[in-house]
JSON list of C-alpha atoms in Angstrom, two decimals:
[
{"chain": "S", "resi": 1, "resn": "UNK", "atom": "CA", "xyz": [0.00, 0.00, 0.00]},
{"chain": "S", "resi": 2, "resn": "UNK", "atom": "CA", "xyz": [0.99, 3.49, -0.52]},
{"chain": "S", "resi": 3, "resn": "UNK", "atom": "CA", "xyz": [-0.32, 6.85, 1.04]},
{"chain": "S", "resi": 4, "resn": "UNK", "atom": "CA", "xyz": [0.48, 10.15, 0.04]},
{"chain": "S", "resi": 5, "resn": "UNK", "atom": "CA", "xyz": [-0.62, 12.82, 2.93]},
{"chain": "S", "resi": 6, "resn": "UNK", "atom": "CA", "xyz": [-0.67, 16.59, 2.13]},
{"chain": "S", "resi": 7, "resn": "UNK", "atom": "CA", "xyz": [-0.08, 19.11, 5.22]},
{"chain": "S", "resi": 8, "resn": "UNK", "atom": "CA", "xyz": [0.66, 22.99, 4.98]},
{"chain": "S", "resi": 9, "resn": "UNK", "atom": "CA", "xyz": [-2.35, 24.92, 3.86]},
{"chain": "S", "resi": 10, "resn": "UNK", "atom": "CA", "xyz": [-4.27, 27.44, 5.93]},
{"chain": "S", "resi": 11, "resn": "UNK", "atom": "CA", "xyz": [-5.47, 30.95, 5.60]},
{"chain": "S", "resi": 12, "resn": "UNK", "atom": "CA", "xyz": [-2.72, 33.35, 4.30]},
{"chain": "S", "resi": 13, "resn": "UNK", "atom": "CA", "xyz": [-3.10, 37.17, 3.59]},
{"chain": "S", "resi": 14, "resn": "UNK", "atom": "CA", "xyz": [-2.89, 38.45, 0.19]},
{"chain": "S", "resi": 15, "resn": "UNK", "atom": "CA", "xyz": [1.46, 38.99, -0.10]},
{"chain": "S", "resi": 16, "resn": "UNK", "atom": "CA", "xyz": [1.82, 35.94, 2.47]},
{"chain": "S", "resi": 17, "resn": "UNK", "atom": "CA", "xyz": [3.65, 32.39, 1.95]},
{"chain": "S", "resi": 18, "resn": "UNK", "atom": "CA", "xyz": [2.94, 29.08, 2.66]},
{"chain": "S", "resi": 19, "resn": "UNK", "atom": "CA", "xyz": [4.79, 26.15, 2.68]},
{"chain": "S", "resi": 20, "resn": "UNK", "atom": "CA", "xyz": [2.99, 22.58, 1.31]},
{"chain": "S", "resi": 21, "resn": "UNK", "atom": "CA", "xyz": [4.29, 19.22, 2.09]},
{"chain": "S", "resi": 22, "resn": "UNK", "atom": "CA", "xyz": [3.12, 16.03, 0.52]},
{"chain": "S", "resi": 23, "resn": "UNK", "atom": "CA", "xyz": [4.63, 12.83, 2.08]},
{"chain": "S", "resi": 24, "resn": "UNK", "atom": "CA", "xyz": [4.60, 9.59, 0.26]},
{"chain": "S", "resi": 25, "resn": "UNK", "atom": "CA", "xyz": [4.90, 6.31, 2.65]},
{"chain": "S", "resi": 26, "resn": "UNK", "atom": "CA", "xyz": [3.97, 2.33, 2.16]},
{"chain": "S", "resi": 27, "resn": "UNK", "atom": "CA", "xyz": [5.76, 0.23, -0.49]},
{"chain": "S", "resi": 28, "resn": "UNK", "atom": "CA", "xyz": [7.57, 2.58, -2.26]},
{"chain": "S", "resi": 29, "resn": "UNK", "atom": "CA", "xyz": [10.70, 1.07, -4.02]},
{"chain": "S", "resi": 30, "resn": "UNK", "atom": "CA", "xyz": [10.93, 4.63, -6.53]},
{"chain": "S", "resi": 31, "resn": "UNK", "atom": "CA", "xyz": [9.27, 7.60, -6.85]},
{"chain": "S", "resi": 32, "resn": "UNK", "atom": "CA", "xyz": [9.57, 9.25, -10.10]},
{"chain": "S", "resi": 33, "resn": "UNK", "atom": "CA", "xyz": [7.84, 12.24, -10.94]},
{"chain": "S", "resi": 34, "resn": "UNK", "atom": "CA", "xyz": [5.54, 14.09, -8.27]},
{"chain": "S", "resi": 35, "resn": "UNK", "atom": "CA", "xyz": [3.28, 16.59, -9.48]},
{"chain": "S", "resi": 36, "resn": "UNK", "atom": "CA", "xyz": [0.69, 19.45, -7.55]},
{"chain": "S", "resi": 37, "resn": "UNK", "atom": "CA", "xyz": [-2.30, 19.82, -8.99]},
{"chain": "S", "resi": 38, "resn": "UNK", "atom": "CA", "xyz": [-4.55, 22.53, -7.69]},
{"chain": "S", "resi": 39, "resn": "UNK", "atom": "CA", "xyz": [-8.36, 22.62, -7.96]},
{"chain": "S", "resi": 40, "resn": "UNK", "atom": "CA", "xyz": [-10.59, 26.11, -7.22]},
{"chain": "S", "resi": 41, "resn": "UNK", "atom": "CA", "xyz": [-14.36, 26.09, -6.58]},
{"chain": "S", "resi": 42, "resn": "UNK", "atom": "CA", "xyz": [-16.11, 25.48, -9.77]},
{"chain": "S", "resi": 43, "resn": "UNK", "atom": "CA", "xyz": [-12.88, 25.32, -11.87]},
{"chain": "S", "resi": 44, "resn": "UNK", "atom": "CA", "xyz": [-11.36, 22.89, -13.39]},
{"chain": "S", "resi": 45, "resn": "UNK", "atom": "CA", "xyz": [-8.25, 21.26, -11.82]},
{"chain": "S", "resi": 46, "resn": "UNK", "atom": "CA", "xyz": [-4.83, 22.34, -12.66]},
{"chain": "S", "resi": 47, "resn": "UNK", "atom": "CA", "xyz": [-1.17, 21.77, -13.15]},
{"chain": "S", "resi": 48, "resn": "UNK", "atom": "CA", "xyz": [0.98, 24.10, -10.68]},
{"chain": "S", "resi": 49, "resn": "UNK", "atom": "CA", "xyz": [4.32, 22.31, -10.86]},
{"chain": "S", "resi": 50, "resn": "UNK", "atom": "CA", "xyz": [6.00, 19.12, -11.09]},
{"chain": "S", "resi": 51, "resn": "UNK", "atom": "CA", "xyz": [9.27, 17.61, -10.73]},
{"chain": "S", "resi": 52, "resn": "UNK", "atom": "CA", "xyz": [11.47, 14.91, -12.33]},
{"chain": "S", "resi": 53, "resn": "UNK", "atom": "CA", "xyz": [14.97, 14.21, -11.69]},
{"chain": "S", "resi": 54, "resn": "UNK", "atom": "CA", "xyz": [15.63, 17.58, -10.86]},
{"chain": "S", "resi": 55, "resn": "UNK", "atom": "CA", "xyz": [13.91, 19.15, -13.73]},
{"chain": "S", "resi": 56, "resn": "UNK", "atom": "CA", "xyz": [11.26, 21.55, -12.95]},
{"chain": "S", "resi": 57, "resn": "UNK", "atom": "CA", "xyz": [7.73, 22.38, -14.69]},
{"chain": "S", "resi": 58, "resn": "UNK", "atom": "CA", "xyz": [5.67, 25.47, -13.61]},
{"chain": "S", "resi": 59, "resn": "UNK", "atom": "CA", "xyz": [1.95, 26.94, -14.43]},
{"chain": "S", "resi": 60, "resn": "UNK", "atom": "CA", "xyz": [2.60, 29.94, -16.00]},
{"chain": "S", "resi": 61, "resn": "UNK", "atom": "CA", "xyz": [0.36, 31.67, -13.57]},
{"chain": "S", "resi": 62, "resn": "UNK", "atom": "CA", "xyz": [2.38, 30.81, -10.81]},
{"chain": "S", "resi": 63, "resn": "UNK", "atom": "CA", "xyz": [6.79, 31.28, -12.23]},
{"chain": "S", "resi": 64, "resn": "UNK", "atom": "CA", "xyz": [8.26, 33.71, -10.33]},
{"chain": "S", "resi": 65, "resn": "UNK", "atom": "CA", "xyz": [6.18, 32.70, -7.23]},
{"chain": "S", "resi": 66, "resn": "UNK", "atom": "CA", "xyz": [6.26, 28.76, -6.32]},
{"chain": "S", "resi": 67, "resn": "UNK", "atom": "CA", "xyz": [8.96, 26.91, -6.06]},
{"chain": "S", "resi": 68, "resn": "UNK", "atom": "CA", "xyz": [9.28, 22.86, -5.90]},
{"chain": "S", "resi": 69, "resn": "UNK", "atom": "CA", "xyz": [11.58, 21.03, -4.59]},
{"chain": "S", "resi": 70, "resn": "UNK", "atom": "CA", "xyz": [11.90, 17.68, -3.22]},
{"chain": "S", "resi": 71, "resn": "UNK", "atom": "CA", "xyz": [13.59, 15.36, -0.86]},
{"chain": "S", "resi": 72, "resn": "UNK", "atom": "CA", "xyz": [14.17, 12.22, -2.45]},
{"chain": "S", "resi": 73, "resn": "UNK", "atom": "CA", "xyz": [15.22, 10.38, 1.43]},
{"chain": "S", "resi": 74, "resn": "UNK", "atom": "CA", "xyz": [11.99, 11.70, 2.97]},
{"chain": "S", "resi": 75, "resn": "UNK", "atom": "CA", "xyz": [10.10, 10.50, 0.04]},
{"chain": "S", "resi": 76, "resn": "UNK", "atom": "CA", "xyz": [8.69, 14.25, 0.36]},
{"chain": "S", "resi": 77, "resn": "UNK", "atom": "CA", "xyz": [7.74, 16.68, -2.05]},
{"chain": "S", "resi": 78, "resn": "UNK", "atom": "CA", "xyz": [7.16, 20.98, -1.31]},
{"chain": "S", "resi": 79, "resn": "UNK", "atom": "CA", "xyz": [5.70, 23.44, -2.98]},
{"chain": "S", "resi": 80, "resn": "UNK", "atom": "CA", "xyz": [6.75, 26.76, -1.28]},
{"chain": "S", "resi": 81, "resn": "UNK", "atom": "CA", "xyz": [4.37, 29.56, -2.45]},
{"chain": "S", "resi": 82, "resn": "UNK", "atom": "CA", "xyz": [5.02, 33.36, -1.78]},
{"chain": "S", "resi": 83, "resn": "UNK", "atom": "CA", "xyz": [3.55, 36.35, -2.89]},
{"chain": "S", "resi": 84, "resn": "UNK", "atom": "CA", "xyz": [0.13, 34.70, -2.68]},
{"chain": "S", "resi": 85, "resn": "UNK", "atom": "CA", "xyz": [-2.63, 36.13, -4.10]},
{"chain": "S", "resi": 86, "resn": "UNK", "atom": "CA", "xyz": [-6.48, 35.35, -4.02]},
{"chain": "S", "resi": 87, "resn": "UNK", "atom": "CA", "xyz": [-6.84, 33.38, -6.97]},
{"chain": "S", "resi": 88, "resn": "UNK", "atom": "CA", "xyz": [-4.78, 31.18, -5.67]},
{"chain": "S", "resi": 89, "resn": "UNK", "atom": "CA", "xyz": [-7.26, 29.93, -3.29]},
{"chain": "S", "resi": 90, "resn": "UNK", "atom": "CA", "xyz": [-7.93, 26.24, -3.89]},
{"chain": "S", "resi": 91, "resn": "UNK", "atom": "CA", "xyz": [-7.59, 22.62, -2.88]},
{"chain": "S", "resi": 92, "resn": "UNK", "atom": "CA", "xyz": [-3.98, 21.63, -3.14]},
{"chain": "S", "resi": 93, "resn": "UNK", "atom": "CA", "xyz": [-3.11, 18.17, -4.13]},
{"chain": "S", "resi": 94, "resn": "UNK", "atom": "CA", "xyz": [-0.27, 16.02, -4.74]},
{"chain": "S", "resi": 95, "resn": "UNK", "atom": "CA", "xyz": [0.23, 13.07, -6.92]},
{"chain": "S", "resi": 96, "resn": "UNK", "atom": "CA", "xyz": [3.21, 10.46, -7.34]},
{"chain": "S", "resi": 97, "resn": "UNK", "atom": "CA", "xyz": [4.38, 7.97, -10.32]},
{"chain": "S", "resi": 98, "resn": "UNK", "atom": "CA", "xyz": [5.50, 5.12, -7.94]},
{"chain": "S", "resi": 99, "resn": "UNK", "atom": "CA", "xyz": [7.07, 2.03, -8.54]},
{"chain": "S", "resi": 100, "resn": "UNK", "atom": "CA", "xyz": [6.29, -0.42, -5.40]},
{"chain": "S", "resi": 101, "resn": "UNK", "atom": "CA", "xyz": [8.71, -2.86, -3.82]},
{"chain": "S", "resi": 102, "resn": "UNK", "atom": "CA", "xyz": [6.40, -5.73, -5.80]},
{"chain": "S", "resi": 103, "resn": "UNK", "atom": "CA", "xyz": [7.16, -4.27, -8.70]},
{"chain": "S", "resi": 104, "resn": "UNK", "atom": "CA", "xyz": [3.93, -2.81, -9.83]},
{"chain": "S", "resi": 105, "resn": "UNK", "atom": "CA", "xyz": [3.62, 0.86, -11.41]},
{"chain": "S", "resi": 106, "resn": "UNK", "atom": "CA", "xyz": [0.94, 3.28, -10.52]},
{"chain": "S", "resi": 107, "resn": "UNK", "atom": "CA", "xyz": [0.01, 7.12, -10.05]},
{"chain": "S", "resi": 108, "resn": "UNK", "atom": "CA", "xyz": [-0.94, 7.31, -6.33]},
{"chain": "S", "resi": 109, "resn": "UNK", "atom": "CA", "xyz": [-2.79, 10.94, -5.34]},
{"chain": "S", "resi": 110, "resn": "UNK", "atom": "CA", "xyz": [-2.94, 12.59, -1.47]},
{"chain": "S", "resi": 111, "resn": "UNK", "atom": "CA", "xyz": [-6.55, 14.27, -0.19]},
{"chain": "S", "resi": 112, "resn": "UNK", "atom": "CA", "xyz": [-5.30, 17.76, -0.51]},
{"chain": "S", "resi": 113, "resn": "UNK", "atom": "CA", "xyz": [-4.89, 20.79, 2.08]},
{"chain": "S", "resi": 114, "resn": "UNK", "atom": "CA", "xyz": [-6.88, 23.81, 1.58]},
{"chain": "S", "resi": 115, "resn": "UNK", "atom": "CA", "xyz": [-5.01, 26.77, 0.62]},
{"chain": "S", "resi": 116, "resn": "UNK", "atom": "CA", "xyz": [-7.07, 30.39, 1.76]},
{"chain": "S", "resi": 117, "resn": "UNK", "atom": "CA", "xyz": [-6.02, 33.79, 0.40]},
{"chain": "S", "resi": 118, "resn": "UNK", "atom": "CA", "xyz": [-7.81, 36.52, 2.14]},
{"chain": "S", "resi": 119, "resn": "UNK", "atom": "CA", "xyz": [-7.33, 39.20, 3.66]}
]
């Protein structure tokens, strides 16, 4: 089995940052790419940045702003966000490609932490 738990989110004033974990656990032999997706009240779920072997892919809405990064030991992936602003009020998700210690291949996603921009 193999969880993937979100934590970080909150309420943040407009100009604020937050910091977003996502921690993978269970059977995990290797994580490849790990992705946050990011879904807003009636929109449709989005892309904000992934991360492969060091290589780096942002939403254009958000360059400049959020930064992943990843700790391949903790099995951990962050997405530190400054200069928030209130569109970027949403659910925050993470998924994982992950390669099990049985050998088996799959995409594995987290619940998601609410992310609040208000003032």
């Amino acid at each position: 089995q193999v969880q993937l738990v979100e934590s970080g989110g909150g309420l943040v004033q407009p100009g604020g940052s937050l910091r977003l974990s996502c921690a993978a656990s269970g059977d995990i032999f290797r994580i490849n790419t790990m992705v946050w997706y990011r879904q807003a009240p009636g929109k449709q779920r989005e892309l904000v940045a992934s991360i492969t072997s060091g290589t780096t892919n942002y939403a254009d809405s958000v360059k400049g702003r959020f930064t992943i990064s990843r700790d391949i030991a903790k099995n951990t992936v962050y997405l530190q966000m400054n200069n928030l602003k209130p569109e970027d009020t949403a659910v925050y998700s993470c998924n994982a490609d992950i390669r099990t210690t049985y050998g088996n291949f799959g995409t594995y996603w987290g619940r998601g932490t609410q992310v609040t921009v208000s003032s």
